[in-house]
Amino acid sequence: MKHITIKEVAEALNCSISTVSRAFNNKSEIHPDTRERVLQVAAKMGYHPNPIARKLTQQRSYNVGVVVPEFLNPFFPEVIMGIQDVLLEKGYQVLIMQSNENDETEQKNLKTLEDNFVDGIILSLTQESKNINYLQHLINKNYPLVLFNRTNESLTVSKVLFDDYKWALFATEHLIQQGLKELVHIAGKSHLTLSKKRKQGFIDAHRKHKLPVDSSKIIETGFLVEDGIRTVMELIDNDTLPEGFFCVNDATAMGAIKALKKNGYKVPQDIAIMGFTDTPVSSMIEPPLSSVVQPSRQMGEVAAELLLRQIESKSIVIPETVVLSGSLKVRESSVKL
């Protein structure tokens, strides 16, 4: 089968090779009608752009790396779908890697992507991330980089965040409004911005309602179901269970519910539970979990748009921080009967 070249398409259309190229690259300089005509004629002739030639000409790989800490939490696949919605439409391939909540694996993933010349990286940090120096190395060389959800305040880089402080405060207030005064926050790792913000929201909700709060009410742990189970089991063993829990995410909240039910406690009759993220499983467990709704897919879309801005800009892009808002989804787990 004869291979049709871009030159032959241009001759058939009586236009320049650059016009055909602009049509396939969806450049803004070309009129939509002209682009449509080029694509129709090219399709009829059986022409397909050479992806290798395109990459060499434009000095891009048209690959973007996405590194997430784990896949057990449905939040991250939802974010990835948002990233793909934007990047695939622009002709980029999305290479997805997960770090299994391990900072060494995270660095290997980042280095693999850099060594394979991806055009940029979108990243959410592991709970134990110690790779700030490596990320700073990428930033120093103006490597296109966007952090989302789990970020670090010391890095001057584009970020997509959730308004963790406000919604943590609202979530804690909801528990207080149920008449609960003895609350515990199952918190995330303190080096992560979201953990700091959610913890501060918990503290300030207590202060707003003139309730005492001290370090014993905040227990730092991880982000997995097992972390929620372990935290609650330790409180049961020490006979220090509170009236309610505000958990850093849905996974730890589900772990808390599992540990309580296994030990004969009823949720919410004995102890109320509030999660954070509102993953699809939240409404399916027993009792259904109250949670803060995060726009995870939108977070992915915004992260992809910020990265594209860096990749396609001909000058250095000033880092941007986009903060998204959400809502409170009240279900059975937090409503005192």
CSV table of C-alpha atoms in Angstrom, one decimal, residues 165-276:
chain,number,residue,atom,x,y,z
A,165,TYR,CA,-9.5,24.5,55.6
A,166,LYS,CA,-13.0,25.8,55.0
A,167,TRP,CA,-14.6,22.4,54.4
A,168,ALA,CA,-12.8,20.8,57.4
A,169,LEU,CA,-14.2,23.6,59.5
A,170,PHE,CA,-17.7,23.0,58.1
A,171,ALA,CA,-17.4,19.3,58.6
A,172,THR,CA,-16.3,19.6,62.2
A,173,GLU,CA,-19.1,22.2,62.8
A,174,HIS,CA,-21.6,19.7,61.5
A,175,LEU,CA,-20.5,17.2,64.2
A,176,ILE,CA,-20.6,19.9,66.9
A,177,GLN,CA,-24.1,20.9,65.8
A,178,GLN,CA,-25.1,17.3,66.5
A,179,GLY,CA,-24.4,18.0,70.2
A,180,LEU,CA,-21.0,16.3,70.2
A,181,LYS,CA,-18.3,17.9,72.3
A,182,GLU,CA,-15.6,15.2,72.5
A,183,LEU,CA,-14.2,14.8,69.0
A,184,VAL,CA,-11.0,13.4,67.6
A,185,HIS,CA,-9.4,14.2,64.2
A,186,ILE,CA,-7.8,11.3,62.5
A,187,ALA,CA,-5.2,13.4,60.7
A,188,GLY,CA,-2.9,12.9,57.7
A,189,LYS,CA,0.9,13.3,57.5
A,190,SER,CA,1.8,16.8,58.8
A,191,HIS,CA,4.3,17.7,55.9
A,192,LEU,CA,1.4,17.7,53.4
A,193,THR,CA,-0.5,21.0,52.9
A,194,LEU,CA,-3.9,19.3,52.9
A,195,SER,CA,-3.2,17.7,56.3
A,196,LYS,CA,-2.3,21.0,57.8
A,197,LYS,CA,-5.3,22.8,56.5
A,198,ARG,CA,-7.8,20.1,57.5
A,199,LYS,CA,-6.3,20.0,61.0
A,200,GLN,CA,-6.5,23.8,61.3
A,201,GLY,CA,-10.1,23.7,60.2
A,202,PHE,CA,-10.8,21.1,63.0
A,203,ILE,CA,-9.1,23.3,65.6
A,204,ASP,CA,-10.8,26.5,64.6
A,205,ALA,CA,-14.2,25.0,64.6
A,206,HIS,CA,-13.7,24.1,68.2
A,207,ARG,CA,-12.5,27.6,69.0
A,208,LYS,CA,-15.4,29.1,67.1
A,209,HIS,CA,-17.8,27.2,69.3
A,210,LYS,CA,-15.7,27.8,72.5
A,211,LEU,CA,-14.9,24.1,72.9
A,212,PRO,CA,-11.5,22.9,74.3
A,213,VAL,CA,-9.1,21.3,71.8
A,214,ASP,CA,-5.6,20.0,72.4
A,215,SER,CA,-3.0,17.7,70.8
A,216,SER,CA,-4.6,14.6,72.3
A,217,LYS,CA,-7.6,15.3,70.0
A,218,ILE,CA,-5.4,15.1,66.9
A,219,ILE,CA,-3.9,11.7,65.9
A,220,GLU,CA,-1.5,11.8,62.9
A,221,THR,CA,-1.7,8.7,60.7
A,222,GLY,CA,-1.8,7.7,57.1
A,223,PHE,CA,-4.5,7.7,54.4
A,224,LEU,CA,-5.5,4.0,54.2
A,225,VAL,CA,-8.3,2.0,55.7
A,226,GLU,CA,-5.7,0.2,57.8
A,227,ASP,CA,-4.6,3.5,59.3
A,228,GLY,CA,-8.2,4.2,60.4
A,229,ILE,CA,-8.6,0.7,61.9
A,230,ARG,CA,-5.3,0.9,63.8
A,231,THR,CA,-6.1,4.4,65.2
A,232,VAL,CA,-9.5,3.4,66.6
A,233,MET,CA,-8.2,0.1,68.0
A,234,GLU,CA,-5.6,2.0,70.0
A,235,LEU,CA,-8.3,4.3,71.4
A,236,ILE,CA,-10.4,1.3,72.3
A,237,ASP,CA,-7.5,-0.4,74.0
A,238,ASN,CA,-6.8,2.8,76.0
A,239,ASP,CA,-10.6,3.4,76.7
A,240,THR,CA,-10.4,6.9,75.3
A,241,LEU,CA,-13.0,6.8,72.5
A,242,PRO,CA,-14.6,10.2,71.7
A,243,GLU,CA,-18.2,10.9,70.7
A,244,GLY,CA,-17.2,11.5,67.1
A,245,PHE,CA,-14.4,11.3,64.5
A,246,PHE,CA,-13.5,13.8,61.8
A,247,CYS,CA,-11.3,11.8,59.4
A,248,VAL,CA,-8.7,13.1,56.9
A,249,ASN,CA,-10.3,11.0,54.1
A,250,ASP,CA,-13.0,8.4,53.4
A,251,ALA,CA,-10.6,5.5,53.6
A,252,THR,CA,-9.6,6.2,57.3
A,253,ALA,CA,-13.3,6.9,58.1
A,254,MET,CA,-14.2,3.5,56.7
A,255,GLY,CA,-11.5,1.9,58.7
A,256,ALA,CA,-12.8,3.6,61.8
A,257,ILE,CA,-16.3,2.3,61.2
A,258,LYS,CA,-15.0,-1.2,60.6
A,259,ALA,CA,-13.1,-1.2,63.9
A,260,LEU,CA,-16.0,0.3,65.9
A,261,LYS,CA,-18.5,-2.2,64.5
A,262,LYS,CA,-16.2,-5.1,65.1
A,263,ASN,CA,-16.0,-4.1,68.8
A,264,GLY,CA,-19.7,-3.8,69.2
A,265,TYR,CA,-20.1,0.0,68.8
A,266,LYS,CA,-23.0,1.4,66.7
A,267,VAL,CA,-22.4,4.2,64.2
A,268,PRO,CA,-23.8,6.9,64.6
A,269,GLN,CA,-25.8,5.9,67.8
A,270,ASP,CA,-22.6,5.5,69.9
A,271,ILE,CA,-20.0,7.4,67.8
A,272,ALA,CA,-20.5,9.6,64.8
A,273,ILE,CA,-18.1,9.6,61.8
A,274,MET,CA,-17.3,12.2,59.1
A,275,GLY,CA,-15.1,11.5,56.1
A,276,PHE,CA,-13.5,13.6,53.4
